[in-house]
């Protein structure tokens, strides 16, 4: 198996957290919103704690994120799960139009602004002197709202997204209460 960033059937997103900031180096991309998202997953999965690196696949399973063997197993087990609904999109009149077809379940719609790749030099802490290359870095999370499952067209302002200087925008369709991801897409800006 190649790296996760080479796998075009996987939408892998990186959510940097703040809770290790106290050990000497603050993660450049850490955001308390990411901490909250991880905690909500912990609660949804009835776990006792969160950890780093933690990988959550499909919103329904987790494991130590540095384990390529567990990643491969989870990807095989959950293959296609996020395609329960077929999302389509297009650029139209300065907007991104996303079409959500009818489905039997409601969901939460999340927009995440993404930078594809950033290299960061680490000046302090246990990794002092090293550099880390981050991939698919979530820079902002917006809850677009609750969706009842009826056919819907969603429009995002392309100018607003491009003004933020991000590389892409991801849309996740997630069953309520941080449940399974039932649809996902990434749009290059």
Short mmCIF file of N, CA, C and O in Angstrom, two decimals, residues 19-94:
data_model
loop_
_atom_site.label_atom_id
_atom_site.label_comp_id
_atom_site.label_asym_id
_atom_site.label_seq_id
_atom_site.Cartn_x
_atom_site.Cartn_y
_atom_site.Cartn_z
N UNK A 19 -3.60 19.94 23.04
CA UNK A 19 -3.36 19.46 24.40
C UNK A 19 -1.94 19.02 24.68
O UNK A 19 -1.59 18.76 25.82
N UNK A 20 -1.07 18.97 23.67
CA UNK A 20 0.35 18.69 23.93
C UNK A 20 1.19 19.97 23.94
O UNK A 20 2.41 19.91 24.11
N UNK A 21 0.57 21.11 23.77
CA UNK A 21 1.31 22.37 23.69
C UNK A 21 2.17 22.64 24.93
O UNK A 21 3.18 23.31 24.85
N UNK A 22 1.77 22.10 26.06
CA UNK A 22 2.48 22.40 27.32
C UNK A 22 3.87 21.78 27.41
O UNK A 22 4.66 22.16 28.27
N UNK A 23 4.23 20.85 26.51
CA UNK A 23 5.52 20.17 26.66
C UNK A 23 6.66 20.87 25.93
O UNK A 23 7.73 20.30 25.77
N UNK A 24 6.46 22.10 25.50
CA UNK A 24 7.59 22.86 24.98
C UNK A 24 7.42 23.46 23.61
O UNK A 24 8.09 24.42 23.27
N UNK A 25 6.55 22.92 22.78
CA UNK A 25 6.36 23.47 21.44
C UNK A 25 4.88 23.43 21.11
O UNK A 25 4.23 22.38 21.21
N UNK A 26 4.36 24.57 20.70
CA UNK A 26 2.95 24.64 20.33
C UNK A 26 2.80 24.28 18.86
O UNK A 26 3.46 24.86 18.00
N UNK A 27 1.94 23.32 18.57
CA UNK A 27 1.69 22.89 17.20
C UNK A 27 1.17 24.08 16.39
O UNK A 27 0.18 24.71 16.76
N UNK A 28 1.83 24.36 15.31
CA UNK A 28 1.51 25.50 14.45
C UNK A 28 0.05 25.50 14.00
O UNK A 28 -0.56 26.56 13.87
N UNK A 29 -0.51 24.34 13.75
CA UNK A 29 -1.86 24.25 13.18
C UNK A 29 -2.92 23.80 14.19
O UNK A 29 -4.07 23.59 13.82
N UNK A 30 -2.52 23.67 15.45
CA UNK A 30 -3.47 23.20 16.47
C UNK A 30 -4.61 24.19 16.65
O UNK A 30 -4.43 25.40 16.55
N UNK A 31 -5.78 23.64 16.92
CA UNK A 31 -6.97 24.46 17.09
C UNK A 31 -7.86 23.80 18.14
O UNK A 31 -8.11 22.59 18.06
N UNK A 32 -8.35 24.56 19.11
CA UNK A 32 -9.25 23.99 20.12
C UNK A 32 -10.49 23.32 19.52
O UNK A 32 -11.04 22.39 20.10
N UNK A 33 -10.93 23.77 18.33
CA UNK A 33 -12.05 23.11 17.66
C UNK A 33 -11.72 21.66 17.33
O UNK A 33 -12.59 20.79 17.36
N UNK A 34 -10.46 21.40 17.00
CA UNK A 34 -10.03 20.03 16.72
C UNK A 34 -10.05 19.19 17.98
O UNK A 34 -10.40 18.01 17.96
N UNK A 35 -9.65 19.80 19.11
CA UNK A 35 -9.71 19.11 20.40
C UNK A 35 -11.15 18.69 20.69
O UNK A 35 -11.42 17.55 21.09
N UNK A 36 -12.07 19.63 20.48
CA UNK A 36 -13.48 19.36 20.74
C UNK A 36 -13.99 18.25 19.84
O UNK A 36 -14.69 17.33 20.29
N UNK A 37 -13.64 18.29 18.56
CA UNK A 37 -14.09 17.24 17.63
C UNK A 37 -13.59 15.87 18.08
O UNK A 37 -14.33 14.89 18.08
N UNK A 38 -12.34 15.80 18.51
CA UNK A 38 -11.78 14.53 18.98
C UNK A 38 -12.50 14.05 20.24
O UNK A 38 -12.80 12.86 20.39
N UNK A 39 -12.81 14.97 21.13
CA UNK A 39 -13.54 14.62 22.36
C UNK A 39 -14.95 14.11 22.04
O UNK A 39 -15.42 13.15 22.66
N UNK A 40 -15.61 14.73 21.09
CA UNK A 40 -16.95 14.28 20.70
C UNK A 40 -16.90 12.88 20.09
O UNK A 40 -17.80 12.06 20.32
N UNK A 41 -15.86 12.59 19.31
CA UNK A 41 -15.67 11.22 18.81
C UNK A 41 -15.46 10.25 19.97
O UNK A 41 -16.02 9.15 19.98
N UNK A 42 -14.64 10.64 20.93
CA UNK A 42 -14.41 9.79 22.10
C UNK A 42 -15.74 9.43 22.76
O UNK A 42 -16.01 8.27 23.06
N UNK A 43 -16.57 10.45 22.96
CA UNK A 43 -17.87 10.22 23.61
C UNK A 43 -18.77 9.34 22.75
O UNK A 43 -19.43 8.43 23.26
N UNK A 44 -18.81 9.59 21.45
CA UNK A 44 -19.64 8.80 20.54
C UNK A 44 -19.23 7.33 20.53
O UNK A 44 -20.06 6.44 20.44
N UNK A 45 -17.93 7.09 20.64
CA UNK A 45 -17.41 5.72 20.60
C UNK A 45 -17.30 5.08 21.99
O UNK A 45 -16.75 3.99 22.13
N UNK A 46 -17.81 5.78 23.00
CA UNK A 46 -17.79 5.29 24.39
C UNK A 46 -16.39 4.92 24.85
O UNK A 46 -16.18 3.89 25.50
N UNK A 47 -15.42 5.77 24.51
CA UNK A 47 -14.04 5.56 24.95
C UNK A 47 -13.76 6.41 26.18
O UNK A 47 -14.49 7.34 26.48
N UNK A 48 -12.67 6.11 26.87
CA UNK A 48 -12.35 6.83 28.10
C UNK A 48 -11.42 8.01 27.88
O UNK A 48 -11.37 8.92 28.69
N UNK A 49 -10.63 7.99 26.80
CA UNK A 49 -9.66 9.06 26.59
C UNK A 49 -9.36 9.25 25.11
O UNK A 49 -9.74 8.43 24.28
N UNK A 50 -8.66 10.34 24.82
CA UNK A 50 -8.15 10.60 23.48
C UNK A 50 -6.64 10.49 23.53
O UNK A 50 -6.04 10.50 24.60
N UNK A 51 -6.01 10.37 22.39
CA UNK A 51 -4.56 10.22 22.34
C UNK A 51 -4.05 10.73 20.99
O UNK A 51 -4.82 10.99 20.08
N UNK A 52 -2.75 10.89 20.91
CA UNK A 52 -2.11 11.35 19.68
C UNK A 52 -0.89 10.51 19.42
O UNK A 52 -0.12 10.26 20.34
N UNK A 53 -0.68 10.05 18.19
CA UNK A 53 -1.55 10.29 17.03
C UNK A 53 -2.72 9.31 17.03
O UNK A 53 -2.53 8.12 17.25
N UNK A 54 -3.88 9.84 16.85
CA UNK A 54 -5.09 9.02 16.78
C UNK A 54 -5.68 9.16 15.38
O UNK A 54 -5.78 10.28 14.87
N UNK A 55 -6.05 8.06 14.78
CA UNK A 55 -6.70 8.10 13.48
C UNK A 55 -8.12 7.60 13.66
O UNK A 55 -8.34 6.55 14.27
N UNK A 56 -9.05 8.37 13.12
CA UNK A 56 -10.46 7.98 13.15
C UNK A 56 -10.86 7.74 11.70
O UNK A 56 -10.65 8.60 10.84
N UNK A 57 -11.39 6.57 11.43
CA UNK A 57 -11.76 6.20 10.06
C UNK A 57 -13.28 6.14 9.96
O UNK A 57 -13.94 5.41 10.70
N UNK A 58 -13.81 6.94 9.03
CA UNK A 58 -15.23 6.92 8.74
C UNK A 58 -16.12 7.41 9.86
O UNK A 58 -17.33 7.27 9.79
N UNK A 59 -15.52 7.97 10.90
CA UNK A 59 -16.31 8.42 12.04
C UNK A 59 -16.80 7.27 12.91
O UNK A 59 -17.60 7.48 13.81
N UNK A 60 -16.27 6.04 12.68
CA UNK A 60 -16.79 4.91 13.45
C UNK A 60 -15.73 4.03 14.10
O UNK A 60 -16.07 3.17 14.90
N UNK A 61 -14.46 4.19 13.75
CA UNK A 61 -13.43 3.39 14.39
C UNK A 61 -12.17 4.22 14.58
O UNK A 61 -11.97 5.22 13.88
N UNK A 62 -11.33 3.81 15.53
CA UNK A 62 -10.11 4.56 15.80
C UNK A 62 -8.98 3.61 16.17
O UNK A 62 -9.21 2.47 16.56
N UNK A 63 -7.76 4.12 16.03
CA UNK A 63 -6.57 3.34 16.37
C UNK A 63 -5.38 4.29 16.39
O UNK A 63 -5.50 5.46 16.00
N UNK A 64 -4.23 3.80 16.83
CA UNK A 64 -3.02 4.61 16.86
C UNK A 64 -2.65 4.97 15.42
O UNK A 64 -2.41 4.09 14.59
N UNK A 65 -2.61 6.25 15.12
CA UNK A 65 -2.46 6.73 13.76
C UNK A 65 -1.16 6.39 13.07
O UNK A 65 -1.06 6.50 11.86
N UNK A 66 -0.17 5.96 13.81
CA UNK A 66 1.11 5.61 13.18
C UNK A 66 1.16 4.14 12.75
O UNK A 66 2.16 3.69 12.20
N UNK A 67 0.08 3.39 12.96
CA UNK A 67 0.05 1.98 12.60
C UNK A 67 -0.48 1.79 11.18
O UNK A 67 -1.69 1.78 10.94
N UNK A 68 0.45 1.61 10.22
CA UNK A 68 0.02 1.42 8.83
C UNK A 68 -0.74 0.11 8.66
O UNK A 68 -1.64 0.00 7.83
N UNK A 69 -0.42 -0.91 9.48
CA UNK A 69 -1.14 -2.18 9.40
C UNK A 69 -2.61 -2.00 9.79
O UNK A 69 -3.51 -2.50 9.11
N UNK A 70 -2.85 -1.28 10.90
CA UNK A 70 -4.23 -1.05 11.31
C UNK A 70 -4.96 -0.17 10.29
O UNK A 70 -6.14 -0.38 10.02
N UNK A 71 -4.25 0.79 9.73
CA UNK A 71 -4.87 1.64 8.71
C UNK A 71 -5.34 0.80 7.53
O UNK A 71 -6.47 0.91 7.08
N UNK A 72 -4.47 -0.05 7.04
CA UNK A 72 -4.83 -0.89 5.89
C UNK A 72 -6.03 -1.77 6.22
O UNK A 72 -6.96 -1.90 5.41
N UNK A 73 -6.04 -2.36 7.40
CA UNK A 73 -7.17 -3.21 7.82
C UNK A 73 -8.47 -2.41 7.87
O UNK A 73 -9.50 -2.86 7.34
N UNK A 74 -8.43 -1.24 8.49
CA UNK A 74 -9.63 -0.42 8.60
C UNK A 74 -10.11 0.07 7.23
O UNK A 74 -11.32 0.11 6.97
N UNK A 75 -9.20 0.44 6.37
CA UNK A 75 -9.60 0.90 5.03
C UNK A 75 -10.27 -0.22 4.24
O UNK A 75 -11.24 0.02 3.52
N UNK A 76 -9.76 -1.44 4.36
CA UNK A 76 -10.39 -2.58 3.68
C UNK A 76 -11.78 -2.86 4.26
O UNK A 76 -12.74 -3.08 3.52
N UNK A 77 -11.87 -2.83 5.58
CA UNK A 77 -13.14 -3.13 6.24
C UNK A 77 -14.21 -2.09 5.91
O UNK A 77 -15.38 -2.43 5.71
N UNK A 78 -13.82 -0.83 5.83
CA UNK A 78 -14.78 0.25 5.65
C UNK A 78 -14.85 0.79 4.22
O UNK A 78 -15.44 1.83 3.98
N UNK A 79 -14.27 0.08 3.29
CA UNK A 79 -14.22 0.54 1.90
C UNK A 79 -15.63 0.89 1.40
O UNK A 79 -16.56 0.11 1.50
N UNK A 80 -15.74 2.10 0.87
CA UNK A 80 -17.01 2.55 0.30
C UNK A 80 -18.04 3.05 1.28
O UNK A 80 -19.11 3.51 0.86
N UNK A 81 -17.77 3.00 2.58
CA UNK A 81 -18.80 3.40 3.56
C UNK A 81 -19.22 4.86 3.41
O UNK A 81 -20.35 5.20 3.67
N UNK A 82 -18.30 5.74 3.00
CA UNK A 82 -18.63 7.16 2.89
C UNK A 82 -19.26 7.50 1.55
O UNK A 82 -19.38 8.65 1.19
N UNK A 83 -19.69 6.48 0.83
CA UNK A 83 -20.37 6.72 -0.44
C UNK A 83 -21.82 6.27 -0.37
O UNK A 83 -22.41 5.90 -1.37
N UNK A 84 -22.37 6.27 0.83
CA UNK A 84 -23.78 5.91 0.96
C UNK A 84 -24.65 6.88 0.20
O UNK A 84 -25.73 6.53 -0.24
N UNK A 85 -24.19 8.12 0.09
CA UNK A 85 -24.88 9.08 -0.75
C UNK A 85 -23.87 9.59 -1.79
O UNK A 85 -22.70 9.76 -1.50
N UNK A 86 -24.36 9.79 -2.97
CA UNK A 86 -23.50 10.21 -4.07
C UNK A 86 -23.56 11.73 -4.19
O UNK A 86 -24.55 12.28 -4.66
N UNK A 87 -22.50 12.41 -3.75
CA UNK A 87 -22.44 13.86 -3.84
C UNK A 87 -21.91 14.26 -5.20
O UNK A 87 -21.01 13.63 -5.74
N UNK A 88 -22.45 15.33 -5.74
CA UNK A 88 -21.88 15.89 -6.97
C UNK A 88 -21.76 17.40 -6.77
O UNK A 88 -22.45 17.99 -5.94
N UNK A 89 -20.86 17.99 -7.53
CA UNK A 89 -20.65 19.42 -7.40
C UNK A 89 -20.19 20.00 -8.73
O UNK A 89 -19.75 19.30 -9.61
N UNK A 90 -20.29 21.36 -8.82
CA UNK A 90 -19.81 22.07 -9.99
C UNK A 90 -19.59 23.54 -9.61
O UNK A 90 -20.16 24.03 -8.64
N UNK A 91 -18.75 24.20 -10.39
CA UNK A 91 -18.59 25.64 -10.25
C UNK A 91 -19.68 26.30 -11.07
O UNK A 91 -19.91 25.94 -12.23
N UNK A 92 -20.38 27.26 -10.47
CA UNK A 92 -21.44 27.96 -11.19
C UNK A 92 -21.57 29.39 -10.67
O UNK A 92 -21.72 29.60 -9.46
N UNK A 93 -21.45 30.35 -11.56
CA UNK A 93 -21.63 31.77 -11.23
C UNK A 93 -20.85 32.21 -9.99
O UNK A 93 -21.37 32.89 -9.11
N UNK A 94 -19.59 31.84 -9.90
CA UNK A 94 -18.75 32.26 -8.78
C UNK A 94 -19.01 31.51 -7.49
O UNK A 94 -18.53 31.90 -6.42
#
